[in-house]
Structure formats: C-alpha cells, structure tokens
Short mmCIF file of C-alpha atoms in Angstrom, two decimals:
data_model
loop_
_atom_site.label_atom_id
_atom_site.label_comp_id
_atom_site.label_asym_id
_atom_site.label_seq_id
_atom_site.Cartn_x
_atom_site.Cartn_y
_atom_site.Cartn_z
CA GLN A 1 -18.68 4.56 -4.80
CA VAL A 2 -17.00 1.19 -4.51
CA GLN A 3 -19.37 -1.68 -3.77
CA LEU A 4 -18.87 -5.41 -3.30
CA GLN A 5 -21.54 -8.06 -3.76
CA GLU A 6 -21.20 -11.74 -2.87
CA SER A 7 -23.13 -14.41 -4.76
CA GLY A 8 -23.32 -18.17 -4.77
CA PRO A 9 -25.29 -21.17 -3.51
CA GLY A 10 -26.71 -20.88 -0.03
CA LEU A 11 -26.64 -24.64 0.51
CA VAL A 12 -23.73 -26.99 -0.14
CA LYS A 13 -23.56 -30.71 0.54
CA PRO A 14 -20.85 -32.16 2.79
CA SER A 15 -17.66 -33.15 0.96
CA GLU A 16 -18.52 -30.90 -1.98
CA THR A 17 -16.92 -27.60 -2.99
CA LEU A 18 -18.26 -24.24 -1.86
CA SER A 19 -17.99 -21.60 -4.60
CA LEU A 20 -18.64 -17.89 -4.12
CA THR A 21 -18.05 -14.84 -6.27
CA CYS A 22 -17.59 -11.22 -5.26
CA ALA A 23 -18.53 -8.68 -7.91
CA VAL A 24 -16.82 -5.30 -7.58
CA SER A 25 -18.41 -2.11 -8.88
CA GLY A 26 -17.14 1.44 -8.85
CA TYR A 27 -13.47 0.41 -9.04
CA SER A 28 -11.36 -1.62 -11.44
CA ILE A 29 -9.76 -4.43 -9.47
CA SER A 30 -6.87 -4.54 -11.95
CA SER A 31 -5.87 -1.08 -10.70
CA GLY A 32 -4.64 -2.33 -7.36
CA TYR A 33 -5.48 -3.39 -3.81
CA TYR A 34 -5.83 -6.83 -2.36
CA TRP A 35 -9.24 -8.51 -2.30
CA GLY A 36 -10.16 -10.87 0.50
CA TRP A 37 -12.61 -13.31 2.00
CA ILE A 38 -13.65 -13.47 5.64
CA ARG A 39 -16.25 -15.71 7.31
CA GLN A 40 -18.23 -15.87 10.53
CA PRO A 41 -19.72 -19.18 11.69
CA PRO A 42 -22.96 -18.88 13.66
CA GLY A 43 -22.27 -17.67 17.18
CA LYS A 44 -18.54 -17.36 16.55
CA GLY A 45 -16.05 -14.70 15.60
CA LEU A 46 -14.62 -13.49 12.32
CA GLU A 47 -12.05 -15.63 10.53
CA TRP A 48 -9.77 -14.44 7.74
CA ILE A 49 -9.82 -16.94 4.87
CA GLY A 50 -7.38 -15.39 2.44
CA SER A 51 -6.77 -12.68 -0.12
CA ILE A 52 -5.57 -12.11 -3.66
CA TYR A 53 -3.64 -9.23 -5.21
CA HIS A 54 -4.76 -7.81 -8.52
CA SER A 55 -1.71 -9.47 -10.08
CA GLY A 56 -2.94 -12.87 -8.89
CA SER A 57 -0.68 -13.43 -5.88
CA THR A 58 -2.58 -15.25 -3.14
CA TYR A 59 -2.30 -15.53 0.63
CA TYR A 60 -4.27 -18.06 2.66
CA ASN A 61 -5.09 -18.81 6.28
CA PRO A 62 -2.77 -21.71 7.14
CA SER A 63 -5.63 -23.63 8.74
CA LEU A 64 -7.60 -23.57 5.48
CA LYS A 65 -4.80 -23.45 2.94
CA SER A 66 -5.13 -27.05 1.77
CA ARG A 67 -8.77 -26.52 0.83
CA VAL A 68 -8.93 -22.91 -0.37
CA THR A 69 -8.46 -21.35 -3.77
CA ILE A 70 -9.01 -17.66 -4.44
CA SER A 71 -8.93 -16.45 -8.02
CA ILE A 72 -9.45 -13.17 -9.82
CA ASP A 73 -11.14 -12.34 -13.12
CA THR A 74 -10.21 -8.81 -14.12
CA SER A 75 -12.31 -9.00 -17.29
CA LYS A 76 -15.44 -9.45 -15.16
CA ASN A 77 -14.12 -7.28 -12.31
CA GLN A 78 -14.71 -10.00 -9.77
CA PHE A 79 -12.88 -12.46 -7.58
CA SER A 80 -13.90 -15.88 -6.34
CA LEU A 81 -13.55 -18.30 -3.47
CA LYS A 82 -13.52 -22.09 -3.68
CA LEU A 83 -13.45 -24.18 -0.52
CA SER A 84 -13.26 -27.92 -1.06
CA SER A 85 -14.30 -30.90 1.05
CA VAL A 86 -16.67 -28.84 3.15
CA THR A 87 -18.17 -30.01 6.43
CA ALA A 88 -20.75 -28.55 8.79
CA ALA A 89 -17.93 -26.54 10.37
CA ASP A 90 -17.76 -24.48 7.18
CA THR A 91 -21.32 -23.22 7.67
CA ALA A 92 -20.95 -19.46 8.01
CA VAL A 93 -21.69 -16.02 6.68
CA TYR A 94 -19.05 -15.34 4.05
CA TYR A 95 -17.92 -11.77 3.38
CA CYS A 96 -15.71 -10.33 0.69
CA ALA A 97 -13.76 -7.15 1.41
CA ARG A 98 -11.19 -4.80 -0.05
CA GLU A 99 -7.86 -5.24 1.65
CA PRO A 100 -5.58 -4.57 3.35
CA GLY A 101 -7.67 -2.18 5.39
CA ARG A 102 -11.01 -3.90 4.77
CA ASP A 103 -12.56 -0.46 4.44
CA ILE A 104 -15.23 -1.80 2.11
CA TRP A 105 -17.21 -5.00 2.66
CA GLY A 106 -19.92 -6.90 0.89
CA GLN A 107 -23.15 -7.45 2.80
CA GLY A 108 -22.30 -11.11 3.37
CA THR A 109 -23.91 -14.33 2.21
CA MET A 110 -24.96 -17.25 4.39
CA VAL A 111 -23.72 -20.65 3.31
CA THR A 112 -25.04 -23.77 5.00
CA VAL A 113 -23.33 -27.13 4.65
CA SER A 114 -25.92 -29.86 4.96
CA SER A 115 -27.14 -32.91 3.11
CA GLN B 1 -2.04 -19.15 13.70
CA SER B 2 -3.88 -18.47 16.93
CA ALA B 3 -6.60 -15.86 17.25
CA LEU B 4 -5.65 -12.67 19.01
CA THR B 5 -7.02 -12.52 22.57
CA GLN B 6 -9.78 -10.06 23.40
CA PRO B 7 -12.02 -9.88 26.47
CA ALA B 8 -15.36 -11.55 25.78
CA SER B 9 -17.32 -8.57 27.01
CA VAL B 10 -16.90 -4.99 28.18
CA SER B 11 -19.62 -2.73 29.47
CA GLY B 12 -20.04 0.87 30.45
CA SER B 13 -22.63 3.54 31.12
CA PRO B 14 -23.48 6.25 28.61
CA GLY B 15 -20.81 8.93 28.60
CA GLN B 16 -18.14 6.73 30.11
CA SER B 17 -14.98 5.51 28.43
CA ILE B 18 -14.13 1.88 27.85
CA THR B 19 -11.04 0.16 26.50
CA ILE B 20 -10.85 -3.15 24.64
CA SER B 21 -7.54 -4.97 24.58
CA CYS B 22 -6.18 -7.18 21.81
CA THR B 23 -3.20 -9.34 22.75
CA GLY B 24 -1.04 -11.17 20.28
CA THR B 25 2.63 -11.95 19.88
CA SER B 26 5.76 -10.41 18.45
CA SER B 27 4.89 -12.20 15.19
CA ASP B 28 1.72 -10.21 14.72
CA VAL B 29 0.56 -7.30 16.90
CA GLY B 30 3.98 -6.60 18.34
CA GLY B 31 5.83 -6.86 15.07
CA TYR B 32 3.80 -4.64 12.80
CA ASN B 33 1.80 -1.44 12.89
CA TYR B 34 -0.96 -3.09 10.89
CA VAL B 35 -3.63 -3.48 13.53
CA SER B 36 -7.22 -2.64 12.58
CA TRP B 37 -10.45 -2.56 14.55
CA TYR B 38 -13.95 -3.33 13.29
CA GLN B 39 -17.40 -2.67 14.69
CA HIS B 40 -19.92 -5.38 13.88
CA HIS B 41 -23.64 -5.08 14.40
CA PRO B 42 -25.48 -8.40 13.94
CA GLY B 43 -26.78 -8.87 10.43
CA LYS B 44 -24.65 -6.09 9.01
CA ALA B 45 -21.24 -5.94 7.41
CA PRO B 46 -18.36 -5.10 9.76
CA LYS B 47 -17.26 -1.47 9.74
CA LEU B 48 -13.64 -0.32 9.83
CA MET B 49 -13.11 1.95 12.85
CA ILE B 50 -9.32 2.12 13.18
CA TYR B 51 -6.50 1.14 10.82
CA GLU B 52 -2.72 0.99 11.22
CA VAL B 53 -3.05 1.03 15.02
CA SER B 54 -4.37 4.53 15.50
CA ASN B 55 -5.75 6.00 12.30
CA ARG B 56 -9.44 6.78 11.89
CA PRO B 57 -11.09 6.48 8.47
CA SER B 58 -13.04 9.47 7.27
CA GLY B 59 -16.47 9.55 8.86
CA VAL B 60 -15.58 7.62 12.01
CA SER B 61 -16.25 9.51 15.22
CA ASN B 62 -13.22 10.86 17.06
CA ARG B 63 -14.64 9.13 20.15
CA PHE B 64 -12.86 6.04 18.82
CA SER B 65 -9.11 5.85 19.27
CA GLY B 66 -6.47 3.15 18.98
CA SER B 67 -3.04 2.52 20.45
CA LYS B 68 -0.47 -0.21 20.87
CA SER B 69 2.10 -1.18 23.47
CA GLY B 70 4.27 -4.20 22.89
CA ASN B 71 2.13 -7.16 21.87
CA THR B 72 -1.15 -5.56 22.96
CA ALA B 73 -3.29 -3.17 20.97
CA SER B 74 -6.21 -1.26 22.44
CA LEU B 75 -9.37 0.40 21.25
CA THR B 76 -10.84 3.13 23.44
CA ILE B 77 -14.36 4.41 23.05
CA SER B 78 -14.95 7.65 24.89
CA GLY B 79 -18.32 9.26 25.58
CA LEU B 80 -20.01 5.87 25.21
CA GLN B 81 -23.32 6.00 23.33
CA SER B 82 -26.09 3.47 22.87
CA GLU B 83 -25.24 3.03 19.19
CA ASP B 84 -21.77 1.86 20.19
CA GLU B 85 -23.29 -1.38 21.45
CA ALA B 86 -21.90 -4.00 19.08
CA ASP B 87 -19.21 -6.62 18.69
CA TYR B 88 -15.68 -5.36 18.13
CA TYR B 89 -12.85 -7.25 16.47
CA CYS B 90 -9.18 -6.48 16.12
CA THR B 91 -7.01 -7.89 13.37
CA SER B 92 -3.30 -7.87 12.68
CA TYR B 93 -0.93 -8.62 9.86
CA THR B 94 1.42 -11.50 10.67
CA SER B 95 4.97 -12.56 9.90
CA SER B 96 3.54 -15.25 7.60
CA SER B 97 2.05 -12.57 5.32
CA THR B 98 -1.40 -13.50 6.57
CA TYR B 99 -3.96 -11.85 8.82
CA VAL B 100 -5.43 -13.00 12.11
CA PHE B 101 -8.57 -11.73 13.81
CA GLY B 102 -9.18 -11.32 17.49
CA THR B 103 -11.69 -13.41 19.42
CA GLY B 104 -14.16 -10.53 19.52
CA THR B 105 -15.57 -8.36 22.31
CA LYS B 106 -19.21 -7.65 22.96
CA VAL B 107 -19.69 -4.07 24.12
CA THR B 108 -22.78 -3.42 26.22
CA VAL B 109 -24.03 0.06 27.07
CA LEU B 110 -25.70 -0.15 30.46
#
C-alpha cells in the first residue's frame, strides 16, 4: 500500500531554513496526484502549507508563499519542503500527504525552532 | 485566506447524533464541492472521513455523513461512540487554487 514518511532535522535555529523530505513508497509520484505539506503548531489547528503536482506545478498558502518552496524528485520518489527565515512560530508537527483528498498521510515529524 | 469557522467544541452522549459546522465564504466552501473532513487523534496522523462534501472513503463508518448548504458545510456523526472522541477539521478548496482548513472542533463523548 501507499506510504509516506517525513524526515529531516528536528531542531532548526531562528532565521535559518527548515528542510523536510517526504519519501513515498508503494506508488510512483510521477504517475499523478498532488503531494502536499500540512503543519500543526502545538495547541493549534492544522494549516495547509502548499502542494506540488507530479509535473512540478506548485501552489502555496498565501501567508507563507514568500518563504516556502516545495520541490519534487521523481527519480527518488520523494518531495521536499523548504521554509526560510524560520521563527518560533514555525515550530510545529509537519505532515506530508497525498492530495487533493489527503487520503494518505505521513506520521508527522516535530520541528522545533530554537537557538 | 482566513480559516474556516468551526465550533471549538461539541459534545454528546453515546448513541446520540452530533453535527459540526464549517462556515466559509463563496470563495471556498460555497463555491466548490471540494470540502473534506478529517478526524485527528492526538499523536496520530489525521484520517480522511469525508471528501467532496458527502463521500465516504472505503472503510469509514456510515455513521459519518457530510452535507453542504450555501457557505456552510456540516459533518454529522450518528450513534456516537467513545472512539469518536477526537478533533475534527474541515478543509475546502479555494478560488485562489489553494486550500484552507477549519479552526477545528473537539468532540467529547460524555
């Protein structure tokens, strides 16, 4: 079955760039679907960050657009998130998911922004 | 884009029915039939319960149903069970080709 697995540093310093990767197994991402990132700050709700189509087209949350880059590597069957100039407000559990329905999610990875 | 509005909490006794509302605008909920609902237990990945307003994925109990009227979508849980206690989020596609989540609703089974 299709599985998603997030990976990346659990601690990022303020003003630096947060980088996460979502490895997809059981499905070739070049075959279709959108692939997205969602986050949940501690004690808060879910927030859609953005998504990428297998062709490379991207869509971003307007509130994060200036700092977000989502890319796709079909050769490695994975997609990635980069969030620049992070602050404590970017501390959250970050999830990757298959879109548009988000029927399949990764287990999530906690990222803390702190010096 | 502003988060869709959900009640902070809804509660009910086992066996009862509850409804969670999700209010947006004509640029999101009201404009598209792309409203989904997710169940989220703390520490776990969210689970898709309803997609495209009223469709249930395979494996989701038929006690969960979705509907929409104007700019407000709703999730109804009938025959409430203890395992239904969780946070629930709606989400909608928007006119900007983006998605927006709801504020989230904590469901408590009394």
